[in-house]
CSV table of C-alpha atoms in Angstrom, one decimal:
chain,number,residue,atom,x,y,z
A,1,MET,CA,45.4,-14.1,-26.3
A,2,THR,CA,46.2,-17.5,-24.1
A,3,ASP,CA,48.0,-20.3,-24.9
A,4,GLU,CA,44.5,-21.8,-25.8
A,5,GLN,CA,42.2,-19.5,-27.5
A,6,LEU,CA,42.7,-20.7,-31.2
A,7,VAL,CA,40.4,-18.5,-32.2
A,8,LYS,CA,40.3,-14.5,-32.3
A,9,SER,CA,38.0,-14.3,-34.8
A,10,ARG,CA,35.6,-15.7,-36.7
A,11,GLN,CA,35.9,-13.2,-38.8
A,12,ARG,CA,39.9,-13.4,-39.1
A,13,VAL,CA,38.6,-17.0,-39.7
A,14,ALA,CA,36.0,-16.3,-42.8
A,15,ASP,CA,39.2,-13.4,-44.4
A,16,HIS,CA,42.2,-15.0,-43.9
A,17,GLY,CA,41.8,-18.9,-42.0
A,18,GLU,CA,43.7,-18.3,-39.0
A,19,VAL,CA,43.1,-20.6,-37.2
A,20,PHE,CA,46.1,-21.5,-33.7
A,21,THR,CA,47.6,-24.7,-33.0
A,22,PRO,CA,47.3,-25.8,-29.7
A,23,ARG,CA,50.2,-25.9,-27.4
A,24,TRP,CA,49.8,-29.4,-26.5
A,25,LEU,CA,50.3,-29.9,-30.5
A,26,VAL,CA,53.4,-27.6,-31.4
A,27,GLU,CA,55.6,-30.0,-28.4
A,28,ASP,CA,54.3,-32.7,-30.0
A,29,MET,CA,55.7,-31.7,-32.9
A,30,LEU,CA,58.1,-29.9,-32.4
A,31,ASP,CA,59.2,-33.7,-30.3
A,32,LEU,CA,59.5,-35.0,-33.6
A,33,VAL,CA,62.6,-33.2,-34.3
A,34,ALA,CA,64.2,-32.7,-31.2
A,35,SER,CA,67.5,-32.8,-31.9
A,36,GLU,CA,67.1,-29.3,-34.7
A,37,THR,CA,64.9,-27.9,-31.7
A,38,GLU,CA,67.7,-28.9,-29.0
A,39,ARG,CA,71.0,-26.9,-31.3
A,40,ILE,CA,71.4,-23.3,-30.3
A,41,ASP,CA,72.3,-22.5,-33.8
A,42,SER,CA,69.7,-24.7,-36.2
A,43,ARG,CA,67.7,-21.5,-37.6
A,44,PHE,CA,64.0,-22.2,-37.8
A,45,LEU,CA,61.2,-20.2,-39.7
A,46,GLU,CA,57.6,-20.1,-39.4
A,47,PRO,CA,56.1,-18.7,-42.9
A,48,ALA,CA,52.8,-18.3,-40.9
A,49,CYS,CA,54.2,-17.2,-37.4
A,50,GLY,CA,51.1,-15.7,-35.4
A,51,SER,CA,51.6,-14.8,-32.3
A,52,GLY,CA,54.4,-17.5,-31.9
A,53,ASN,CA,53.0,-20.4,-30.7
A,54,PHE,CA,55.7,-22.6,-32.9
A,55,LEU,CA,58.6,-19.9,-31.9
A,56,VAL,CA,58.4,-19.1,-29.1
A,57,PRO,CA,58.6,-23.3,-27.7
A,58,ILE,CA,61.6,-23.4,-30.3
A,59,LEU,CA,62.7,-20.5,-28.0
A,60,GLU,CA,62.2,-21.7,-25.1
A,61,ARG,CA,63.4,-25.2,-26.5
A,62,LYS,CA,67.3,-23.4,-27.7
A,63,LEU,CA,67.3,-21.7,-24.1
A,64,THR,CA,67.4,-24.8,-21.8
A,65,ALA,CA,70.0,-26.2,-24.1
A,66,VAL,CA,72.6,-22.8,-24.0
A,67,GLU,CA,72.1,-24.0,-19.2
A,68,GLN,CA,73.2,-27.0,-20.1
A,69,ARG,CA,76.3,-25.7,-21.5
A,70,HIS,CA,76.5,-22.6,-21.7
A,71,GLY,CA,74.8,-21.7,-18.2
A,72,ARG,CA,77.8,-21.5,-16.2
A,73,SER,CA,79.2,-18.4,-17.9
A,74,GLU,CA,77.0,-15.8,-17.8
A,75,PHE,CA,79.6,-13.8,-20.7
A,76,GLU,CA,78.7,-17.4,-22.7
A,77,LYS,CA,75.3,-17.8,-20.9
A,78,ARG,CA,74.0,-14.5,-22.3
A,79,HIS,CA,75.1,-13.9,-25.6
A,80,TYR,CA,74.6,-17.4,-26.7
A,81,ALA,CA,70.9,-16.4,-25.7
A,82,LEU,CA,70.7,-13.7,-28.6
A,83,PHE,CA,72.3,-16.0,-30.8
A,84,ALA,CA,68.9,-18.3,-29.9
A,85,LEU,CA,67.0,-16.0,-30.5
A,86,MET,CA,68.9,-14.6,-34.0
A,87,CYS,CA,67.8,-18.2,-35.4
A,88,VAL,CA,64.3,-18.0,-34.7
A,89,TYR,CA,62.3,-16.9,-37.7
A,90,GLY,CA,58.9,-15.4,-38.8
A,91,ILE,CA,56.7,-14.5,-41.5
A,92,GLU,CA,53.1,-12.8,-40.3
A,93,LEU,CA,50.7,-11.5,-42.2
A,94,LEU,CA,49.0,-9.5,-39.8
A,95,ASP,CA,50.3,-6.3,-37.8
A,96,ASP,CA,48.7,-7.3,-35.1
A,97,ASN,CA,50.3,-10.7,-34.4
A,98,VAL,CA,53.8,-9.7,-35.7
A,99,ILE,CA,53.7,-7.6,-33.0
A,100,GLU,CA,53.0,-9.7,-30.4
A,101,CYS,CA,54.7,-12.8,-31.9
A,102,ARG,CA,58.0,-10.0,-31.2
A,103,GLU,CA,56.5,-9.2,-27.8
A,104,ASN,CA,56.3,-13.4,-26.5
A,105,LEU,CA,60.0,-14.1,-28.1
A,106,ALA,CA,60.6,-11.0,-26.6
A,107,GLY,CA,59.6,-11.6,-23.1
A,108,THR,CA,60.6,-15.3,-22.9
A,109,PHE,CA,64.3,-14.0,-23.7
A,110,ALA,CA,63.6,-11.0,-20.8
A,111,ARG,CA,62.6,-14.2,-18.7
A,112,TYR,CA,65.3,-16.4,-19.7
A,113,LEU,CA,68.1,-14.0,-18.5
A,114,ARG,CA,66.2,-11.9,-16.0
A,115,VAL,CA,66.4,-8.1,-17.3
A,116,ASP,CA,64.0,-5.6,-17.9
A,117,PRO,CA,62.4,-3.6,-21.1
A,118,ALA,CA,65.0,-1.0,-20.5
A,119,ASP,CA,68.6,-2.9,-20.4
A,120,GLU,CA,70.5,-3.2,-23.2
A,121,TRP,CA,70.2,-6.6,-23.7
A,122,SER,CA,66.2,-7.1,-24.3
A,123,ARG,CA,67.2,-3.4,-26.7
A,124,ALA,CA,69.4,-6.2,-29.3
A,125,ALA,CA,66.9,-8.8,-29.0
A,126,SER,CA,63.5,-6.0,-30.0
A,127,SER,CA,66.2,-5.3,-32.7
A,128,VAL,CA,67.2,-8.9,-33.7
A,129,LEU,CA,63.1,-9.6,-33.4
A,130,GLY,CA,62.3,-6.0,-35.7
A,131,THR,CA,65.0,-7.7,-38.7
A,132,ASN,CA,63.9,-11.5,-38.2
A,133,ILE,CA,60.2,-11.7,-37.1
A,134,VAL,CA,58.8,-9.7,-40.6
A,135,GLN,CA,55.4,-9.0,-41.4
A,136,GLY,CA,54.7,-9.8,-45.5
A,137,ASP,CA,53.2,-12.2,-47.7
A,138,ALA,CA,55.2,-16.0,-47.5
A,139,LEU,CA,53.8,-16.9,-50.7
A,140,ALA,CA,54.7,-13.3,-53.0
A,141,MET,CA,57.2,-13.0,-50.5
A,142,THR,CA,57.8,-10.0,-50.2
A,143,THR,CA,56.7,-7.7,-47.2
A,144,ALA,CA,53.4,-5.5,-46.4
A,145,SER,CA,54.8,-2.1,-48.5
A,146,GLY,CA,55.5,-5.3,-51.1
A,147,GLU,CA,59.2,-5.2,-50.6
A,148,PRO,CA,61.2,-8.6,-51.6
A,149,ILE,CA,61.6,-10.7,-48.0
A,150,THR,CA,64.7,-10.0,-46.4
A,151,PHE,CA,66.3,-12.5,-43.8
A,152,ALA,CA,69.8,-12.0,-41.5
A,153,GLU,CA,72.2,-14.5,-41.4
A,154,TRP,CA,73.1,-14.4,-38.3
A,155,GLY,CA,76.3,-16.2,-36.6
A,156,TYR,CA,78.7,-16.0,-33.2
A,157,LEU,CA,82.0,-15.1,-34.2
A,158,GLY,CA,82.9,-16.1,-30.2
A,159,ARG,CA,84.1,-13.5,-27.4
A,160,GLY,CA,81.0,-11.1,-27.5
A,161,LYS,CA,80.9,-10.1,-31.8
A,162,PHE,CA,78.1,-10.7,-34.2
A,163,GLN,CA,78.3,-10.9,-37.5
A,164,ARG,CA,75.7,-10.3,-39.8
A,165,ARG,CA,74.9,-10.4,-43.9
A,166,ASP,CA,71.1,-10.5,-45.0
A,167,PHE,CA,70.1,-12.1,-48.2
A,168,ARG,CA,67.0,-12.0,-50.3
A,169,TYR,CA,63.8,-14.5,-48.8
A,170,ASP,CA,63.7,-16.0,-52.8
A,171,SER,CA,66.9,-16.7,-53.5
A,172,LEU,CA,67.6,-18.9,-49.9
A,173,THR,CA,63.9,-20.7,-50.7
A,174,GLN,CA,66.0,-21.3,-54.4
A,175,ARG,CA,68.6,-22.4,-52.2
A,176,ALA,CA,66.6,-24.7,-49.7
A,177,SER,CA,65.2,-27.0,-52.0
A,178,ALA,CA,68.2,-28.7,-53.4
A,179,SER,CA,69.6,-28.6,-50.2
A,180,GLU,CA,69.4,-29.2,-46.4
A,181,GLY,CA,67.8,-25.7,-45.7
A,182,LEU,CA,67.9,-22.3,-44.8
A,183,PHE,CA,71.3,-20.7,-44.7
A,184,ALA,CA,72.2,-24.2,-45.1
A,185,HIS,CA,76.3,-24.7,-45.9
A,186,PHE,CA,77.2,-21.3,-47.9
A,187,GLU,CA,80.5,-21.6,-49.3
A,188,GLU,CA,82.9,-19.0,-50.6
A,189,HIS,CA,82.1,-19.1,-54.1
A,190,GLU,CA,78.0,-20.0,-53.4
A,191,ILE,CA,76.3,-17.9,-56.6
A,192,PHE,CA,73.5,-17.0,-54.0
A,193,THR,CA,75.3,-13.7,-52.3
A,194,PRO,CA,74.8,-11.2,-49.9
A,195,VAL,CA,72.6,-8.4,-50.3
A,196,ARG,CA,74.0,-6.9,-47.2
A,197,THR,CA,77.0,-7.7,-45.6
A,198,TYR,CA,77.7,-5.8,-42.3
A,199,PRO,CA,80.8,-5.3,-39.9
A,200,PRO,CA,80.9,-7.8,-36.6
A,201,MET,CA,79.1,-6.0,-33.8
A,202,THR,CA,78.7,-6.0,-29.9
A,203,VAL,CA,75.3,-6.3,-28.5
A,204,GLN,CA,75.9,-2.8,-27.4
A,205,ASP,CA,76.1,-2.3,-31.6
A,206,LEU,CA,72.6,-4.4,-31.5
A,207,ALA,CA,71.1,-1.9,-28.5
C-alpha cells in the first residue's frame, strides 16, 4: 500500500470502517504537537494504528532528534534510536495491518541505522515492536485472544542498558485520564504497580 492509497478495499471499509489518513494531513496534525514529536522520550500510542500512517512519521521525527543530539557518537546514536522506537506504541484490530505496521517501523529504524534485517539491532527492534504493536481491540482493551492488553514502559538507563516494566493498558488509561498521559510521572508509591519488572537488558539481550 502506498502512502496515498487510503482504502485497501470497500469490504474492509464496510466491515471495519478502515480508511487511512493521507500523509500531508498526518504531518499537519503532528506539527500541532511538534515539541512532543521531537522529544526522543515522549511516548505516543495510536489506538487504531493501521499500517503505521501516524507512527512512522512520529518515529522519523524522533530519529531526526536523535541525529541532532547524538549523531556524533555511534554508540549513543544507536541506543537512542532504539529508545525512540521503544516510545512508539500501537493497537490494531486487523492482523495484516499489525504485520505491515511492524515492518514499516522496523524498516524506518533499519534505514536510519543502515543495518540489514539479520543485524542484532534489527532483531532487537523486531523484539520491541512485537511488544509495542499489539493486535487487539483498543475499546475493549483486550488482545486478539481476549487477554488484557499489556504495554511495556521502556527506559534507557545509559551505557547501553534498557529497563522494561509491564503495565496493564486498562490501568494506564485510568491514570492517564487524570494526568498528563501514558506512563506519566510514576512514583515509588504509585498505586498502579507493574505486572512484571525485568532486569536491565542490552541490545544483545533484546536481539
